[in-house]
PDB file of C-alpha atoms in Angstrom:
ATOM      1  CA  GLN A   1      -3.223 -17.733   5.374  1.00 91.00           C
ATOM      2  CA  VAL A   2      -4.251 -14.366   4.065  1.00 93.00           C
ATOM      3  CA  GLN A   3      -4.668 -13.688   0.385  1.00 96.00           C
ATOM      4  CA  LEU A   4      -4.326 -10.224  -0.992  1.00 97.00           C
ATOM      5  CA  VAL A   5      -5.505  -8.859  -4.361  1.00 96.00           C
ATOM      6  CA  GLU A   6      -4.656  -5.320  -5.641  1.00 95.00           C
ATOM      7  CA  SER A   7      -6.516  -3.375  -8.261  1.00 95.00           C
ATOM      8  CA  GLY A   8      -6.695   0.173  -9.549  1.00 96.00           C
ATOM      9  CA  GLY A   9      -3.191   0.519 -11.272  1.00 94.00           C
ATOM     10  CA  GLY A  10      -2.990   2.122 -14.751  1.00 96.00           C
ATOM     11  CA  LEU A  11      -1.647   4.964 -16.712  1.00 96.00           C
ATOM     12  CA  VAL A  12      -2.172   8.613 -15.577  1.00 96.00           C
ATOM     13  CA  GLN A  13      -0.798  11.970 -16.550  1.00 96.00           C
ATOM     14  CA  SER A  14       1.644  13.726 -14.250  1.00 96.00           C
ATOM     15  CA  GLY A  15      -0.342  15.519 -11.649  1.00 97.00           C
ATOM     16  CA  GLY A  16      -3.395  13.159 -11.897  1.00 97.00           C
ATOM     17  CA  SER A  17      -4.721  10.742  -9.355  1.00 97.00           C
ATOM     18  CA  LEU A  18      -5.258   7.083  -8.973  1.00 97.00           C
ATOM     19  CA  ARG A  19      -6.791   4.917  -6.180  1.00 98.00           C
ATOM     20  CA  LEU A  20      -5.329   1.555  -5.595  1.00 98.00           C
ATOM     21  CA  SER A  21      -7.338  -1.090  -3.713  1.00 98.00           C
ATOM     22  CA  CYS A  22      -6.367  -4.244  -1.832  1.00 97.00           C
ATOM     23  CA  ALA A  23      -8.836  -6.884  -0.871  1.00 97.00           C
ATOM     24  CA  ALA A  24      -7.997  -9.321   1.858  1.00 95.00           C
ATOM     25  CA  SER A  25      -9.470 -12.764   2.279  1.00 94.00           C
ATOM     26  CA  GLY A  26      -8.698 -15.855   4.462  1.00 92.00           C
ATOM     27  CA  ARG A  27      -7.434 -15.383   8.132  1.00 89.00           C
ATOM     28  CA  THR A  28      -7.914 -11.668   8.039  1.00 86.00           C
ATOM     29  CA  PHE A  29      -8.332 -11.455  12.039  1.00 85.00           C
ATOM     30  CA  SER A  30      -4.413 -12.038  11.912  1.00 87.00           C
ATOM     31  CA  ILE A  31      -3.879  -8.713  10.251  1.00 88.00           C
ATOM     32  CA  ALA A  32      -2.721  -5.935  12.478  1.00 91.00           C
ATOM     33  CA  GLY A  33      -1.280  -3.582   9.889  1.00 93.00           C
ATOM     34  CA  TRP A  34      -1.795  -2.881   6.160  1.00 94.00           C
ATOM     35  CA  GLY A  35       1.078  -1.442   4.057  1.00 96.00           C
ATOM     36  CA  TRP A  36       1.838  -0.213   0.571  1.00 98.00           C
ATOM     37  CA  PHE A  37       5.289  -0.652  -1.054  1.00 98.00           C
ATOM     38  CA  ARG A  38       6.448  -0.014  -4.616  1.00 98.00           C
ATOM     39  CA  GLN A  39       9.214  -1.079  -6.591  1.00 98.00           C
ATOM     40  CA  ALA A  40      10.448   0.690  -9.870  1.00 96.00           C
ATOM     41  CA  PRO A  41      12.607  -1.022 -12.390  1.00 94.00           C
ATOM     42  CA  GLY A  42      16.076  -1.419 -11.162  1.00 95.00           C
ATOM     43  CA  LYS A  43      15.467  -0.281  -7.713  1.00 96.00           C
ATOM     44  CA  GLU A  44      14.709  -1.846  -4.362  1.00 96.00           C
ATOM     45  CA  ARG A  45      11.259  -2.174  -3.092  1.00 97.00           C
ATOM     46  CA  GLU A  46      10.551   0.950  -0.800  1.00 97.00           C
ATOM     47  CA  PHE A  47       7.956   1.654   1.834  1.00 97.00           C
ATOM     48  CA  VAL A  48       5.107   3.961   0.877  1.00 98.00           C
ATOM     49  CA  ALA A  49       2.608   3.781   3.796  1.00 97.00           C
ATOM     50  CA  THR A  50       1.114   1.703   6.559  1.00 97.00           C
ATOM     51  CA  ILE A  51      -2.017   1.903   8.538  1.00 95.00           C
ATOM     52  CA  ASN A  52      -3.005   0.260  11.872  1.00 93.00           C
ATOM     53  CA  TRP A  53      -5.853  -2.150  11.333  1.00 89.00           C
ATOM     54  CA  ASN A  54      -7.674  -1.171  14.569  1.00 88.00           C
ATOM     55  CA  SER A  55      -6.529   2.429  15.475  1.00 87.00           C
ATOM     56  CA  GLY A  56      -6.124   3.724  12.119  1.00 87.00           C
ATOM     57  CA  HIS A  57      -2.739   5.164  12.899  1.00 92.00           C
ATOM     58  CA  LEU A  58      -0.695   6.128   9.823  1.00 94.00           C
ATOM     59  CA  VAL A  59       2.789   6.408   8.852  1.00 95.00           C
ATOM     60  CA  TYR A  60       3.930   7.663   5.322  1.00 97.00           C
ATOM     61  CA  ALA A  61       7.399   7.850   3.469  1.00 97.00           C
ATOM     62  CA  ASP A  62       8.396  11.456   3.252  1.00 97.00           C
ATOM     63  CA  SER A  63       8.396  11.033  -0.608  1.00 96.00           C
ATOM     64  CA  VAL A  64       4.547  10.603  -0.563  1.00 97.00           C
ATOM     65  CA  LYS A  65       3.489  12.629   2.418  1.00 97.00           C
ATOM     66  CA  GLY A  66       0.768  15.114   1.664  1.00 97.00           C
ATOM     67  CA  ARG A  67      -0.006  13.372  -1.642  1.00 98.00           C
ATOM     68  CA  PHE A  68      -0.964   9.916  -0.868  1.00 98.00           C
ATOM     69  CA  THR A  69      -3.438   8.775   1.627  1.00 98.00           C
ATOM     70  CA  ILE A  70      -3.865   5.251   2.912  1.00 97.00           C
ATOM     71  CA  TYR A  71      -7.144   4.124   4.523  1.00 96.00           C
ATOM     72  CA  ARG A  72      -8.974   1.047   5.274  1.00 94.00           C
ATOM     73  CA  ASP A  73     -12.535  -0.381   5.518  1.00 94.00           C
ATOM     74  CA  ASN A  74     -12.445  -3.068   8.175  1.00 90.00           C
ATOM     75  CA  ALA A  75     -16.063  -4.257   7.274  1.00 92.00           C
ATOM     76  CA  LYS A  76     -14.953  -5.023   3.668  1.00 94.00           C
ATOM     77  CA  ASN A  77     -11.466  -6.201   4.559  1.00 94.00           C
ATOM     78  CA  LYS A  78      -9.973  -3.737   2.061  1.00 96.00           C
ATOM     79  CA  ALA A  79      -7.108  -1.275   2.158  1.00 95.00           C
ATOM     80  CA  TYR A  80      -6.669   1.711  -0.221  1.00 97.00           C
ATOM     81  CA  LEU A  81      -4.156   4.049  -1.488  1.00 98.00           C
ATOM     82  CA  GLN A  82      -5.287   7.250  -2.756  1.00 98.00           C
ATOM     83  CA  MET A  83      -2.472   8.744  -4.945  1.00 98.00           C
ATOM     84  CA  ASN A  84      -2.723  12.524  -5.904  1.00 98.00           C
ATOM     85  CA  SER A  85      -0.459  14.890  -7.642  1.00 97.00           C
ATOM     86  CA  LEU A  86       1.343  12.007  -9.191  1.00 97.00           C
ATOM     87  CA  LYS A  87       4.984  12.705 -10.169  1.00 95.00           C
ATOM     88  CA  PRO A  88       7.344  11.323 -12.797  1.00 91.00           C
ATOM     89  CA  GLU A  89       9.157   9.516  -9.905  1.00 92.00           C
ATOM     90  CA  ASP A  90       6.221   7.605  -8.663  1.00 96.00           C
ATOM     91  CA  PRO A  91       5.864   4.864 -11.476  1.00 96.00           C
ATOM     92  CA  ALA A  92       6.370   1.495 -10.036  1.00 97.00           C
ATOM     93  CA  VAL A  93       4.710  -1.738  -9.354  1.00 98.00           C
ATOM     94  CA  TYR A  94       2.702  -1.213  -6.204  1.00 98.00           C
ATOM     95  CA  TYR A  95       2.311  -3.906  -3.760  1.00 98.00           C
ATOM     96  CA  CYS A  96      -0.202  -4.304  -0.770  1.00 97.00           C
ATOM     97  CA  ALA A  97       1.068  -6.013   2.177  1.00 97.00           C
ATOM     98  CA  ALA A  98      -0.413  -7.207   5.595  1.00 95.00           C
ATOM     99  CA  ALA A  99       1.568  -7.652   8.868  1.00 93.00           C
ATOM    100  CA  ARG A 100       0.799  -9.225  12.167  1.00 91.00           C
ATOM    101  CA  LEU A 101       2.445  -6.173  13.805  1.00 86.00           C
ATOM    102  CA  THR A 102       1.753  -2.529  13.333  1.00 86.00           C
ATOM    103  CA  GLY A 103       3.604   0.751  12.179  1.00 83.00           C
ATOM    104  CA  ARG A 104       6.168  -1.332  10.214  1.00 88.00           C
ATOM    105  CA  ARG A 105       8.212   0.100   7.400  1.00 92.00           C
ATOM    106  CA  ARG A 106      10.308  -2.882   6.398  1.00 93.00           C
ATOM    107  CA  ASP A 107       9.040  -5.282   3.898  1.00 92.00           C
ATOM    108  CA  SER A 108      10.692  -7.962   5.864  1.00 94.00           C
ATOM    109  CA  ASP A 109       8.010  -7.401   8.582  1.00 93.00           C
ATOM    110  CA  TYR A 110       5.039  -8.076   6.248  1.00 95.00           C
ATOM    111  CA  THR A 111       3.903 -11.692   5.966  1.00 95.00           C
ATOM    112  CA  TYR A 112       1.422 -11.334   3.232  1.00 96.00           C
ATOM    113  CA  TRP A 113       1.800  -9.784  -0.122  1.00 97.00           C
ATOM    114  CA  GLY A 114      -0.374  -9.257  -3.138  1.00 97.00           C
ATOM    115  CA  GLN A 115       0.573  -9.659  -6.773  1.00 96.00           C
ATOM    116  CA  GLY A 116       1.343  -6.055  -7.247  1.00 96.00           C
ATOM    117  CA  THR A 117      -0.307  -3.483  -9.695  1.00 97.00           C
ATOM    118  CA  GLN A 118       1.494  -1.342 -12.156  1.00 97.00           C
ATOM    119  CA  VAL A 119       1.254   2.490 -11.966  1.00 97.00           C
ATOM    120  CA  THR A 120       2.584   4.471 -14.888  1.00 97.00           C
ATOM    121  CA  VAL A 121       2.730   8.192 -15.058  1.00 95.00           C
ATOM    122  CA  SER A 122       3.014  10.138 -18.235  1.00 92.00           C
ATOM    123  CA  SER A 123       4.511  13.572 -18.608  1.00 84.00           C
TER     124      SER A 123
END
């Protein structure tokens, strides 16, 4: 089992920045890819970004490309999502997820999930 704990959410003004963190514990050797997803009220959970644990290969959703950066610190078993230029359409609960496969965009491909952290953007 792998446990994931997110942190770093909060309230930020439009155009501002936040950094989300995800700490993994347990059988972290089984993780091949980290992912970030988000879910806004009344909407389905959507893919944000993913990173290959070993190679660092990145995939982003078009809606965040150029504004968000996913990266990881393998030594600390942590993944991060740096969010810049936040827009009114970005507020959601953001979830960290871990997969045994890499490069995945579907939430069904992820085995482990954090509890989520709320991101709110004020105009």
